[in-house]
Amino acid sequence: MHVELKHSFESGLPPDDTHPYRSGVWRPQHREYDAWDLDVVGEIPSDLNGVYLRNTETAMFEPIKRYHPFDGDGMLHSITFEGGDARYSNRFVRTEAFLAEQEAKQSLWAGITEHPSNAIADHGWGARTMMKDNASTDVIVHGGVALASFYQCGELYRLDPRTLDDLGTTSWGGRFPAEGVSAHPKLDEHTGELLFFNYSAEAPFMHYGVVNREGELTTYIDVPLPGPRLPHDLAFTENYTILNDLPLFWDERALAEGYYSNTFRRDVPSRFGIVPRHGTTEDIRWFEADPTFVLHWTNAYEDGDEIVLDGFFQHNPTARGAERFGGDHKGFETLDMNVLQARAHRWRFDLATGETTEEPTSEQCLEFPMVNGRHAGRRHRYSYNARCTHGLFAFDALVKHDLDTGDEQLVEFDEGVFVSETVMAPRDGSQAEDDGYLVTFTSDMVNDRSECMVFDAAHLDEGPVARIGLPERISSGTHSTWAPATDL
């Protein structure tokens, strides 16, 4: 392996840190590398061509008061596959907040579990959401450029998907929304369009937009809601976009006092707003369903007069009645999908009758679903999901779920090995939905190393076809994406 250290950042954290989200599988990585001629066990498929990207929350300095993992700065990890070879890079996202704290050598913004008044100074950019925009939640590639985003709405930070060179912020010809953009914008690989939403504490409380392949904002509409909400994801079909108004939302009294606190209303139905992709506010149709909170949608598609939506229904969104974790894990119960009781679920919205039907599709606690990107918004059969570790926000297994038959294939890893959100990368010239590869990063606590693992998506039981060594063990994190070479 050839490794070039590009930059090493000074950490303001204690060397013997025991915080559960600044140690162990969440131990921060403060060095940036380029690496090539990587060590490989097995063989990298020559028909795997594209880029796998993952975002990671990375702690840099002691917090002003409390630390939550989502307070960490965004660090992207990129591995590029080309003709049987692979190259790795990692870089911090150079957000305005990251650069300001690097200059100050300390935390300047209050964390998401603190009152914003705890911030040391008003550094302007945090004002959009009263929080630091760290661009650490999600990543997607649009128009050949990687976009890093923040779940509380912020800028879209642009990077070269292969080298991770900083390309500044997104402008969309000067029409980037003042409200920012939430994490989980969605790419339609067939049209090249990017679909996004944002939300805020002021009416109309949500907006929805579409950006074309050339980076032009072609649709941007109000989505009026009854009050401030906490949406996290959207879904789309070939002709429609599905937005949501779920009964886990901001407490209005807390907002009036200048901070965020959420509440779940079991007496309020879930609502789904279905709008034609380039429709208007007046075109939005609302459907009601059982109350829940959904962190992530799997996919959606049209089936005659119906829209089919798959996602993960939380049966206990606020960890009510759950046994509280002790010690250093106290207060992080809502990061454990086992406590929130997330289960795969399917909703059907009948556009002819206005009726909603719904049903569970799995009994396992899973989350962070991915599908073959060529099937996003189209009929899908398979989803690739992460199994959530008990007591910690991390993933210890992969599950391929056949939504037609209900069958689930489980891939478990050695004790102490955790994986990333796993993408499905179609092989060149693929003919079937699962004709390709699953790609994930691992963090091996026992051997203090990380690898990129590649599996044949149709034959998971045969184990990885390639295990590719990385320069340093990487931290656990959140979201990832796959961009085929033809889309770069």
Coordinates of C-alpha atoms in Angstrom, one line a residue:
M1 CA 0.0 0.0 0.0
H2 CA 1.2 3.5 -0.9
V3 CA 0.0 6.1 1.6
E4 CA 0.4 9.9 1.4
L5 CA -0.5 11.8 4.6
K6 CA -2.1 15.0 3.3
H7 CA -2.9 16.7 6.6
S8 CA -3.0 16.0 10.3
F9 CA -5.3 18.1 12.4
E10 CA -4.6 19.0 16.0
S11 CA -7.2 17.5 18.4
G12 CA -8.5 19.2 21.5
L13 CA -9.8 16.0 23.0
P14 CA -8.2 14.2 26.0
P15 CA -6.0 11.2 25.0
D16 CA -7.8 8.9 27.5
D17 CA -11.3 10.0 26.3
T18 CA -14.0 7.4 27.3
H19 CA -17.1 9.1 25.9
P20 CA -19.0 6.4 24.0
Y21 CA -19.2 8.5 20.9
R22 CA -15.6 9.7 21.0
S23 CA -14.0 6.3 21.7
G24 CA -14.3 2.7 20.6
V25 CA -15.9 2.4 17.2
W26 CA -16.5 6.1 17.3
R27 CA -12.9 7.0 17.9
P28 CA -12.2 10.1 15.8
Q29 CA -9.8 10.2 12.9
H30 CA -7.9 13.4 12.5
R31 CA -5.6 12.6 9.6
E32 CA -6.3 12.9 5.9
Y33 CA -4.8 10.5 3.4
D34 CA -4.5 9.5 -0.2
A35 CA -3.7 5.8 -0.6
W36 CA -3.3 3.6 -3.7
D37 CA -1.9 0.2 -4.6
L38 CA -4.0 -0.9 -1.7
D39 CA -3.6 -4.3 0.0
V40 CA -6.2 -6.7 -1.3
V41 CA -7.4 -10.1 -0.1
G42 CA -9.3 -11.7 -3.0
E43 CA -9.8 -9.8 -6.3
I44 CA -11.4 -6.5 -7.0
P45 CA -13.9 -7.1 -9.8
S46 CA -13.0 -5.4 -13.1
D47 CA -16.7 -4.7 -13.8
L48 CA -17.1 -2.6 -10.6
N49 CA -16.5 0.9 -11.6
G50 CA -17.4 4.0 -9.7
V51 CA -17.1 5.7 -6.3
Y52 CA -18.3 4.7 -2.8
L53 CA -18.6 7.6 -0.4
R54 CA -19.4 7.7 3.2
N55 CA -19.9 10.6 5.6
T56 CA -18.8 10.5 9.2
E57 CA -19.3 12.7 12.3
T58 CA -15.9 13.5 13.8
A59 CA -15.2 15.0 17.2
M60 CA -12.5 17.7 17.2
F61 CA -12.6 19.7 20.4
E62 CA -14.1 19.4 23.9
P63 CA -17.7 20.4 23.7
I64 CA -18.9 23.5 25.5
K65 CA -21.1 21.3 27.7
R66 CA -22.6 18.0 26.4
Y67 CA -21.4 16.1 23.3
H68 CA -23.8 14.2 20.9
P69 CA -22.3 12.3 18.0
F70 CA -24.2 14.4 15.5
D71 CA -22.2 17.4 16.8
G72 CA -19.1 16.0 15.0
D73 CA -17.6 17.6 11.9
G74 CA -18.2 16.0 8.6
M75 CA -15.4 13.8 7.2
L76 CA -15.9 12.1 3.8
H77 CA -14.3 8.7 2.9
S78 CA -14.0 7.9 -0.8
I79 CA -12.9 4.7 -2.5
T80 CA -12.7 4.8 -6.3
F81 CA -12.9 1.6 -8.3
E82 CA -11.6 1.4 -11.8
G83 CA -10.7 -1.6 -13.9
G84 CA -9.9 -3.9 -11.0
D85 CA -8.0 -1.3 -9.0
A86 CA -9.0 1.0 -6.1
R87 CA -7.8 4.3 -4.6
Y88 CA -8.8 5.8 -1.2
S89 CA -9.0 9.3 0.1
N90 CA -10.5 11.0 3.2
R91 CA -11.1 14.7 3.9
F92 CA -12.9 16.9 6.4
V93 CA -15.7 18.9 4.8
R94 CA -14.4 22.5 5.0
T95 CA -17.6 24.0 6.3
E96 CA -17.6 27.6 7.5
A97 CA -18.0 26.3 11.1
F98 CA -15.2 23.8 10.8
L99 CA -12.8 26.5 9.6
A100 CA -13.9 28.9 12.4
E101 CA -13.3 26.3 15.1
Q102 CA -10.0 25.3 13.6
E103 CA -8.8 28.9 13.8
A104 CA -10.1 29.3 17.4
K105 CA -8.8 25.8 18.4
Q106 CA -12.0 25.2 20.4
S107 CA -15.7 24.5 20.1
L108 CA -17.7 27.7 19.3
W109 CA -21.2 26.3 18.8
A110 CA -23.4 24.7 21.3
G111 CA -24.3 21.0 20.7
I112 CA -27.7 19.7 19.6
T113 CA -28.5 18.7 23.2
E114 CA -27.6 22.2 24.6
H115 CA -29.4 25.5 24.6
P116 CA -28.0 27.7 21.8
S117 CA -27.2 30.4 24.4
N118 CA -24.3 28.2 25.5
A119 CA -22.4 29.1 22.3
I120 CA -19.3 31.1 23.0
A121 CA -20.0 33.6 20.2
D122 CA -22.6 34.1 17.4
H123 CA -20.6 33.2 14.4
G124 CA -23.4 34.1 12.0
W125 CA -23.7 30.9 10.0
G126 CA -25.2 28.9 12.8
A127 CA -28.2 31.3 12.9
R128 CA -30.1 29.4 10.2
T129 CA -30.9 26.6 12.6
M130 CA -29.5 27.8 15.9
M131 CA -27.0 25.0 15.4
K132 CA -23.6 24.4 13.8
D133 CA -23.9 23.3 10.2
N134 CA -21.3 20.5 10.1
A135 CA -22.4 18.8 6.8
S136 CA -21.8 15.5 8.5
T137 CA -25.1 13.6 7.9
D138 CA -25.4 12.6 4.3
V139 CA -23.6 12.6 0.9
I140 CA -24.9 12.2 -2.6
V141 CA -23.4 12.8 -6.1
H142 CA -25.2 15.1 -8.5
G143 CA -23.9 16.3 -11.8
G144 CA -20.6 14.6 -11.1
V145 CA -20.1 16.5 -7.8
A146 CA -20.3 15.1 -4.2
L147 CA -22.7 17.1 -2.0
A148 CA -22.4 16.8 1.8
S149 CA -25.4 17.8 3.9
F150 CA -26.7 18.4 7.4
Y151 CA -30.0 17.0 8.7
Q152 CA -31.1 20.3 10.3
C153 CA -30.9 22.1 7.0
G154 CA -27.8 23.9 5.8
E155 CA -25.5 24.4 2.9
L156 CA -24.7 21.7 0.4
Y157 CA -20.9 21.5 0.4
R158 CA -19.4 20.5 -2.9
L159 CA -16.4 18.1 -3.2
D160 CA -14.7 16.2 -6.0
P161 CA -16.1 12.6 -5.4
R162 CA -12.8 11.0 -6.3
T163 CA -10.2 13.3 -4.7
L164 CA -12.5 15.0 -2.2
D165 CA -11.0 18.4 -3.2
D166 CA -13.0 21.3 -1.8
L167 CA -15.3 22.9 -4.4
G168 CA -17.1 25.4 -2.2
T169 CA -20.8 25.6 -1.6
T170 CA -23.8 25.0 -3.9
S171 CA -25.4 28.1 -5.5
W172 CA -27.8 26.8 -8.2
G173 CA -27.3 30.0 -10.1
G174 CA -27.9 32.2 -7.1
R175 CA -31.2 30.4 -6.2
F176 CA -30.0 28.3 -3.3
P177 CA -32.8 28.5 -0.7
A178 CA -32.4 30.9 2.2
E179 CA -33.8 28.1 4.4
G180 CA -31.0 25.7 3.3
V181 CA -31.4 22.1 2.3
S182 CA -32.0 19.1 4.5
A183 CA -30.0 15.9 4.4
H184 CA -31.4 13.2 2.1
P185 CA -31.8 14.9 -1.2
K186 CA -32.6 12.2 -3.7
L187 CA -31.1 11.5 -7.2
D188 CA -33.2 10.1 -10.0
E189 CA -30.5 8.3 -12.0
H190 CA -32.7 8.1 -15.0
T191 CA -33.3 11.9 -15.4
G192 CA -30.3 13.3 -13.5
E193 CA -32.7 15.3 -11.3
L194 CA -32.0 16.1 -7.6
L195 CA -35.1 16.2 -5.4
F196 CA -34.9 17.9 -2.0
F197 CA -36.8 19.5 0.9
N198 CA -36.1 21.8 3.8
Y199 CA -37.9 22.7 6.9
S200 CA -37.9 25.5 9.5
A201 CA -39.7 26.9 12.5
E202 CA -41.5 29.5 10.5
A203 CA -44.5 29.1 8.2
P204 CA -45.0 27.5 5.7
F205 CA -42.6 25.2 7.7
M206 CA -41.5 23.1 4.6
H207 CA -40.4 23.6 1.0
Y208 CA -39.8 21.1 -1.8
G209 CA -37.6 21.5 -4.9
V210 CA -36.1 19.9 -7.9
V211 CA -32.8 20.7 -9.6
N212 CA -32.1 19.4 -13.1
R213 CA -29.0 17.6 -14.3
E214 CA -27.4 21.0 -15.3
G215 CA -27.7 22.4 -11.7
E216 CA -30.7 24.7 -12.4
L217 CA -33.5 25.0 -9.8
T218 CA -36.6 24.1 -11.8
T219 CA -39.2 23.7 -9.1
Y220 CA -39.4 25.2 -5.6
I221 CA -42.8 25.3 -3.8
D222 CA -44.2 25.9 -0.3
V223 CA -45.4 22.8 1.6
P224 CA -47.7 24.3 4.3
L225 CA -47.8 22.3 7.5
P226 CA -49.9 22.8 10.7
G227 CA -46.7 23.8 12.6
P228 CA -43.0 23.2 12.8
R229 CA -42.0 19.6 12.1
L230 CA -39.0 17.3 12.1
P231 CA -38.9 15.5 8.7
H232 CA -35.8 13.6 8.0
D233 CA -36.2 12.0 4.5
L234 CA -38.2 11.9 1.4
A235 CA -39.1 9.4 -1.3
F236 CA -40.0 9.6 -4.9
T237 CA -41.5 7.6 -7.8
E238 CA -41.2 8.2 -11.6
N239 CA -43.8 10.9 -11.5
Y240 CA -44.4 11.8 -7.8
T241 CA -42.6 12.9 -4.7
I242 CA -43.7 11.8 -1.2
L243 CA -43.2 14.2 1.7
N244 CA -44.2 13.6 5.3
D245 CA -45.8 15.3 8.3
L246 CA -45.2 12.9 11.1
P247 CA -46.4 13.3 14.7
L248 CA -42.8 13.6 16.1
F249 CA -42.2 17.4 16.0
W250 CA -40.7 20.4 17.7
D251 CA -42.3 21.5 21.0
E252 CA -43.6 25.0 20.2
R253 CA -43.1 26.2 23.8
A254 CA -39.4 25.2 23.6
L255 CA -39.1 27.0 20.2
A256 CA -40.5 30.1 21.7
E257 CA -37.8 30.0 24.4
G258 CA -35.1 29.6 21.7
Y259 CA -34.2 26.0 21.8
Y260 CA -35.2 22.7 20.2
S261 CA -37.1 19.9 22.0
N262 CA -39.3 17.3 20.3
T263 CA -42.4 15.5 21.4
F264 CA -44.4 12.6 19.9
R265 CA -48.2 12.8 19.7
R266 CA -49.7 9.3 19.6
D267 CA -53.1 10.8 19.0
V268 CA -52.1 12.5 15.8
P269 CA -52.0 10.5 12.5
S270 CA -49.0 10.4 10.2
R271 CA -49.6 12.4 7.0
F272 CA -48.0 11.9 3.6
G273 CA -48.0 14.7 1.1
I274 CA -47.9 13.4 -2.5
V275 CA -47.1 15.9 -5.2
P276 CA -46.3 15.6 -8.9
R277 CA -42.6 16.0 -9.3
H278 CA -43.0 19.4 -10.9
G279 CA -46.3 20.2 -9.3
T280 CA -47.5 23.2 -7.3
T281 CA -48.5 23.7 -3.7
E282 CA -52.2 23.3 -4.8
D283 CA -51.3 19.9 -6.3
I284 CA -50.3 18.3 -3.0
R285 CA -52.6 15.5 -1.8
W286 CA -52.5 14.4 1.8
F287 CA -53.0 10.8 3.0
E288 CA -53.3 9.7 6.7
A289 CA -51.8 6.6 8.3
D290 CA -51.0 5.2 11.7
P291 CA -48.9 7.6 13.9
T292 CA -45.2 6.9 13.9
F293 CA -41.8 8.4 13.1
V294 CA -39.8 7.2 10.1
L295 CA -36.1 8.0 10.0
H296 CA -35.4 6.6 6.5
W297 CA -37.5 5.5 3.5
T298 CA -36.3 2.5 1.5
N299 CA -37.9 3.4 -1.9
A300 CA -41.2 4.1 -3.6
Y301 CA -42.8 3.2 -6.9
E302 CA -46.1 3.4 -8.8
D303 CA -48.3 0.4 -9.1
G304 CA -51.4 1.2 -11.2
D305 CA -53.4 3.8 -9.3
E306 CA -51.4 3.2 -6.2
I307 CA -48.1 4.5 -4.8
V308 CA -46.1 1.9 -2.8
L309 CA -43.8 3.3 -0.2
D310 CA -41.3 1.2 1.9
G311 CA -39.6 2.5 5.0
F312 CA -38.9 1.8 8.7
F313 CA -41.8 2.3 11.1
Q314 CA -40.8 3.2 14.6
H315 CA -43.1 1.6 17.2
N316 CA -41.5 3.6 20.1
P317 CA -40.1 6.8 18.7
T318 CA -39.3 8.5 22.0
A319 CA -38.0 5.3 23.8
R320 CA -41.0 5.4 26.1
G321 CA -40.9 2.9 28.9
A322 CA -37.5 1.5 27.7
E323 CA -34.8 0.6 30.1
R324 CA -32.5 3.5 30.3
F325 CA -28.8 2.9 29.5
G326 CA -26.4 3.5 32.4
G327 CA -23.0 5.0 32.7
D328 CA -21.5 6.9 29.7
H329 CA -24.4 5.7 27.5
K330 CA -27.0 7.5 29.5
G331 CA -29.2 9.8 27.5
F332 CA -28.4 8.2 24.1
E333 CA -31.3 5.7 24.1
T334 CA -32.9 7.3 21.1
L335 CA -29.9 6.4 18.9
D336 CA -30.6 2.7 19.4
M337 CA -33.0 1.4 16.8
N338 CA -33.7 -1.6 19.0
V339 CA -35.1 0.8 21.7
L340 CA -37.1 2.7 19.0
Q341 CA -38.3 -0.6 17.6
A342 CA -37.7 0.2 14.0
R343 CA -39.3 -2.4 11.6
A344 CA -39.7 -2.6 7.8
H345 CA -43.1 -1.4 6.8
R346 CA -45.1 -0.8 3.6
W347 CA -47.7 1.9 2.9
R348 CA -50.0 2.0 -0.2
F349 CA -51.7 5.2 -1.2
D350 CA -54.6 4.9 -3.6
L351 CA -54.7 7.9 -5.8
A352 CA -58.1 7.0 -7.1
T353 CA -59.9 6.6 -3.7
G354 CA -57.6 8.6 -1.4
E355 CA -57.3 5.6 0.9
T356 CA -54.2 4.3 2.7
T357 CA -53.3 0.7 3.6
E358 CA -50.2 -0.4 5.5
E359 CA -48.6 -3.5 6.8
P360 CA -45.3 -4.6 8.4
T361 CA -42.9 -6.5 6.1
S362 CA -40.2 -7.7 8.6
E363 CA -39.9 -8.6 12.3
Q364 CA -36.2 -7.8 12.5
C365 CA -34.9 -4.5 13.9
L366 CA -33.1 -3.0 10.9
E367 CA -32.5 0.4 9.4
F368 CA -30.4 2.5 7.0
P369 CA -31.9 0.8 3.8
M370 CA -30.3 1.0 0.4
V371 CA -31.5 -0.1 -3.0
N372 CA -30.0 -0.5 -6.5
G373 CA -29.9 3.2 -7.6
R374 CA -31.2 2.3 -11.0
H375 CA -34.4 1.2 -9.2
A376 CA -34.8 4.3 -7.1
G377 CA -38.3 5.6 -7.8
R378 CA -39.0 2.4 -9.8
R379 CA -40.2 -1.1 -8.8
H380 CA -37.7 -2.7 -6.5
R381 CA -37.6 -6.2 -5.0
Y382 CA -34.5 -6.0 -2.8
S383 CA -33.3 -3.7 0.0
Y384 CA -30.0 -3.9 1.7
N385 CA -30.2 -3.0 5.4
A386 CA -28.0 -2.5 8.5
R387 CA -28.6 -4.4 11.7
C388 CA -28.3 -2.1 14.6
T389 CA -26.1 -2.9 17.6
H390 CA -27.8 -3.0 21.0
G391 CA -26.9 -0.1 23.1
L392 CA -24.9 1.8 20.5
F393 CA -25.4 3.7 17.3
A394 CA -23.5 1.3 15.1
F395 CA -24.1 -1.6 12.7
D396 CA -22.9 -5.2 13.2
A397 CA -24.5 -7.0 10.3
L398 CA -26.0 -6.7 6.8
V399 CA -29.4 -8.0 5.7
K400 CA -30.6 -8.5 2.1
H401 CA -34.4 -8.3 2.3
D402 CA -36.5 -9.8 -0.6
L403 CA -39.7 -7.8 -0.4
D404 CA -41.5 -10.2 -2.8
T405 CA -40.9 -13.4 -0.8
G406 CA -40.1 -12.0 2.7
D407 CA -36.8 -13.9 2.7
E408 CA -33.8 -12.3 4.5
Q409 CA -30.2 -13.1 4.0
L410 CA -28.0 -12.3 7.0
V411 CA -24.3 -11.4 6.8
E412 CA -22.6 -11.3 10.2
F413 CA -19.1 -10.1 11.0
D414 CA -16.5 -11.1 13.5
E415 CA -17.0 -9.9 17.1
G416 CA -15.9 -6.3 17.3
V417 CA -16.3 -5.6 13.6
F418 CA -18.8 -2.9 12.6
V419 CA -19.9 -1.9 9.1
S420 CA -21.1 1.2 7.3
E421 CA -24.3 1.9 5.5
T422 CA -23.9 -0.5 2.5
V423 CA -24.5 0.5 -1.1
M424 CA -25.5 -1.7 -4.0
A425 CA -23.2 -1.1 -6.9
P426 CA -24.5 -2.5 -10.2
R427 CA -21.8 -4.3 -12.3
D428 CA -21.1 -2.9 -15.7
G429 CA -23.9 -4.0 -18.1
S430 CA -25.9 -5.5 -15.2
Q431 CA -29.2 -7.2 -16.2
A432 CA -30.9 -8.0 -12.9
E433 CA -31.7 -5.9 -9.8
D434 CA -29.2 -7.7 -7.7
D435 CA -26.6 -8.2 -10.4
G436 CA -23.8 -6.2 -8.8
Y437 CA -21.9 -5.7 -5.6
L438 CA -22.4 -4.6 -2.0
V439 CA -19.7 -2.3 -0.9
T440 CA -19.1 -1.3 2.8
F441 CA -16.4 0.0 5.1
T442 CA -15.6 -1.9 8.2
S443 CA -14.2 -0.8 11.6
D444 CA -12.4 -3.7 13.3
M445 CA -12.0 -2.9 17.0
V446 CA -10.1 -6.1 17.7
N447 CA -7.4 -5.6 15.1
D448 CA -7.5 -1.8 15.0
R449 CA -8.0 -1.6 11.3
S450 CA -10.5 -0.8 8.6
E451 CA -11.2 -2.5 5.3
C452 CA -13.5 -1.9 2.3
M453 CA -15.4 -5.1 1.7
V454 CA -17.0 -6.1 -1.6
F455 CA -19.7 -8.8 -1.8
D456 CA -21.5 -10.3 -4.7
A457 CA -25.0 -9.0 -4.1
A458 CA -26.6 -12.2 -5.5
H459 CA -24.4 -14.6 -3.4
L460 CA -23.8 -13.0 0.0
D461 CA -23.4 -16.4 1.5
E462 CA -20.1 -16.9 -0.4
G463 CA -18.5 -14.1 1.7
P464 CA -16.6 -11.1 0.4
V465 CA -15.0 -11.3 -3.1
A466 CA -12.5 -8.6 -2.0
R467 CA -11.2 -7.1 1.2
I468 CA -9.3 -3.9 0.7
G469 CA -7.1 -2.5 3.4
L470 CA -7.4 1.2 4.4
P471 CA -4.6 3.4 5.9
E472 CA -6.2 3.8 9.3
R473 CA -9.2 2.6 11.3
I474 CA -12.1 4.9 10.5
S475 CA -14.9 6.0 12.8
S476 CA -18.5 4.8 12.7
G477 CA -20.8 7.3 11.0
T478 CA -24.0 7.7 9.1
H479 CA -24.7 7.8 5.4
S480 CA -23.1 6.7 2.2
T481 CA -23.7 6.7 -1.6
W482 CA -22.6 4.9 -4.8
A483 CA -21.9 6.8 -8.0
P484 CA -21.3 4.7 -11.1
A485 CA -18.4 5.8 -13.2
T486 CA -20.8 6.8 -16.0
D487 CA -22.4 9.3 -13.7
L488 CA -19.2 11.1 -12.7

